[in-house]
Coordinates of C-alpha atoms in Angstrom, one line a residue:
M1 CA 27.0 97.7 -77.6
E2 CA 24.7 96.1 -80.1
D3 CA 27.3 93.9 -80.9
K4 CA 27.5 92.6 -77.8
I5 CA 24.0 91.8 -77.5
L6 CA 23.8 90.2 -80.7
E7 CA 26.9 88.3 -79.6
S8 CA 25.3 87.5 -76.1
I9 CA 22.1 86.6 -77.8
A10 CA 24.1 84.1 -79.9
Y11 CA 25.9 82.2 -77.2
I12 CA 22.5 82.0 -74.9
L13 CA 20.1 80.7 -77.6
P14 CA 21.7 77.7 -78.6
A15 CA 22.3 77.4 -74.8
A16 CA 18.6 77.7 -73.8
V17 CA 17.6 75.2 -76.9
T18 CA 20.0 72.6 -75.9
G19 CA 18.9 73.0 -72.3
L20 CA 15.2 72.8 -73.2
V21 CA 16.0 69.6 -75.5
A22 CA 18.0 68.1 -72.6
Y23 CA 15.1 68.7 -69.9
Y24 CA 12.3 67.2 -72.2
M25 CA 14.5 64.1 -73.3
F26 CA 15.2 63.3 -69.7
N27 CA 11.8 63.9 -68.7
G28 CA 10.8 61.7 -71.2
F29 CA 13.2 59.1 -70.4
I30 CA 12.6 59.6 -66.5
N31 CA 8.8 59.1 -66.9
N32 CA 9.6 56.2 -69.1
K33 CA 11.6 54.2 -66.6
N34 CA 9.0 55.4 -63.8
S35 CA 6.4 53.3 -66.1
E36 CA 8.6 50.5 -66.5
K37 CA 8.9 50.1 -62.7
K38 CA 5.1 50.3 -62.3
L39 CA 4.7 47.6 -64.9
E40 CA 7.3 45.4 -62.8
L41 CA 5.5 45.8 -59.8
L42 CA 2.4 45.2 -61.2
A43 CA 3.6 41.8 -62.7
L44 CA 5.2 40.8 -59.6
K45 CA 2.0 41.3 -57.6
R46 CA 0.1 39.5 -60.4
K47 CA 2.4 36.8 -60.2
E48 CA 2.4 36.5 -56.3
A49 CA -1.3 36.8 -56.3
L50 CA -1.9 34.2 -59.0
P51 CA -1.4 31.0 -56.6
I52 CA -3.6 32.8 -54.0
K53 CA -6.7 32.9 -56.7
L54 CA -6.2 29.6 -58.1
Q55 CA -6.1 27.7 -54.5
A56 CA -9.3 30.0 -54.0
C57 CA -10.8 28.5 -57.1
E58 CA -9.9 25.1 -56.1
R59 CA -11.3 25.6 -52.9
L60 CA -14.6 26.8 -54.2
L61 CA -15.2 24.2 -56.7
L62 CA -14.4 21.5 -53.9
F63 CA -17.4 23.4 -52.2
C64 CA -19.6 23.1 -55.0
D65 CA -18.6 19.5 -55.4
R66 CA -19.1 18.6 -52.0
I67 CA -22.7 20.6 -51.8
N68 CA -23.8 18.8 -55.1
P69 CA -26.9 17.1 -54.1
V70 CA -26.3 13.8 -55.8
K71 CA -22.7 13.5 -54.1
M72 CA -23.8 14.7 -50.6
L73 CA -26.4 12.4 -50.1
M74 CA -24.3 9.5 -51.0
R75 CA -21.6 10.7 -48.8
I76 CA -24.2 11.4 -46.0
P77 CA -26.2 8.9 -45.1
P78 CA -29.3 9.3 -42.6
I79 CA -29.0 9.3 -38.6
S80 CA -32.4 8.3 -38.4
T81 CA -35.7 7.6 -40.5
N82 CA -36.8 11.2 -39.4
T83 CA -37.0 13.3 -42.1
N84 CA -36.7 16.7 -40.2
D85 CA -33.3 15.1 -38.5
Y86 CA -31.8 14.5 -42.1
I87 CA -32.9 17.8 -43.2
Q88 CA -31.0 19.6 -40.7
L89 CA -27.9 17.3 -41.0
L90 CA -27.6 18.3 -44.6
I91 CA -28.1 21.7 -44.2
A92 CA -26.0 22.0 -41.4
N93 CA -23.5 20.6 -43.4
I94 CA -23.7 23.0 -46.4
D95 CA -23.6 25.7 -44.3
Q96 CA -20.5 24.7 -42.3
E97 CA -18.8 24.2 -45.8
F98 CA -20.1 27.5 -47.1
E99 CA -18.6 29.1 -43.8
H100 CA -15.3 27.3 -43.9
N101 CA -14.9 28.7 -47.6
L102 CA -16.5 32.3 -47.3
V103 CA -13.4 34.4 -47.3
Q104 CA -12.4 33.0 -50.8
Q105 CA -14.8 35.4 -51.9
I106 CA -12.2 38.2 -52.0
Y107 CA -10.0 36.4 -54.3
I108 CA -12.7 35.5 -57.1
S109 CA -15.0 38.1 -59.2
E110 CA -18.6 39.2 -58.1
D111 CA -20.1 37.0 -60.9
T112 CA -18.5 33.8 -59.9
W113 CA -19.3 34.3 -56.2
T114 CA -23.0 35.3 -57.0
A115 CA -22.9 32.0 -59.0
I116 CA -21.5 29.8 -56.0
Y117 CA -24.2 31.5 -53.7
A118 CA -26.8 31.1 -55.8
A119 CA -26.0 27.3 -55.9
K120 CA -25.5 26.8 -52.4
N121 CA -29.1 28.3 -51.8
A122 CA -30.5 26.5 -54.4
V123 CA -29.5 23.2 -53.3
T124 CA -30.6 24.0 -49.6
N125 CA -34.2 25.2 -51.1
K126 CA -34.7 22.0 -53.1
L127 CA -33.7 20.2 -50.3
K128 CA -36.4 21.7 -48.0
Q129 CA -38.8 21.4 -50.7
E130 CA -38.4 17.8 -51.1
A131 CA -38.3 17.3 -47.2
K132 CA -41.9 18.8 -47.0
T133 CA -43.5 15.7 -49.3
A134 CA -41.2 12.9 -48.1
K135 CA -42.4 10.9 -45.3
S136 CA -39.2 9.5 -44.3
A137 CA -34.9 10.3 -44.6
N138 CA -34.6 7.2 -47.1
E139 CA -37.5 8.8 -49.4
L140 CA -36.3 12.2 -49.5
R141 CA -32.9 10.9 -50.6
E142 CA -34.8 8.8 -53.1
N143 CA -36.8 11.9 -54.2
V144 CA -33.7 14.3 -54.6
L145 CA -31.7 11.4 -56.0
M146 CA -34.7 11.4 -58.8
E147 CA -34.9 14.9 -59.1
Y148 CA -31.1 15.2 -60.0
T149 CA -31.0 12.3 -62.6
K150 CA -33.4 14.5 -64.3
S151 CA -32.2 17.7 -64.3
V152 CA -28.6 19.4 -63.7
P153 CA -27.6 20.2 -60.2
P154 CA -26.9 24.0 -59.7
T155 CA -23.5 23.3 -58.4
E156 CA -22.6 22.3 -62.1
V157 CA -23.3 26.2 -63.1
A158 CA -21.6 27.6 -60.2
I159 CA -18.5 25.1 -61.2
D160 CA -18.8 26.2 -64.8
F161 CA -18.3 29.9 -63.6
I162 CA -15.1 28.7 -61.3
K163 CA -13.9 27.2 -64.7
S164 CA -14.1 30.2 -66.6
E165 CA -12.3 32.2 -63.7
V166 CA -9.7 30.1 -63.8
R167 CA -9.3 29.8 -67.6
S168 CA -9.5 33.9 -67.8
L169 CA -6.3 33.9 -64.8
L170 CA -4.2 31.5 -66.9

């Protein structure tokens, strides 16, 4: 009887060891295949999202360029000599551009969006500040243009953030 038990163990032990080795090998193989598929799907998602993110960066860079005080004042002439009318026109233009591009924030980093939002607010505040002392719309234009010949517009900082984000995407 002991011989039969030893003989059974002699048959069962190698089969069990082979079964366990096969189980671990197949389990590792399946896990590896699942990881590869996840990486492929992630790469495909990134490949599909890249053009959308780049387009968002392009639109936001264009926004920053359009609200650059120097370029905006050259593009939008005063509608009258009244300073308040002109400042309202400029701020309405900035707000309209901003609202048009508001949704782009979901495609960029938080830091870049903060820089763009800060640039918009800085431009608006500077225009309002200069409007308080200007006696006419033309004087407002001259004061703002003179101010930004001495310093870098805040939109340039935002543009630098956008450019660095594009570099990180590529």
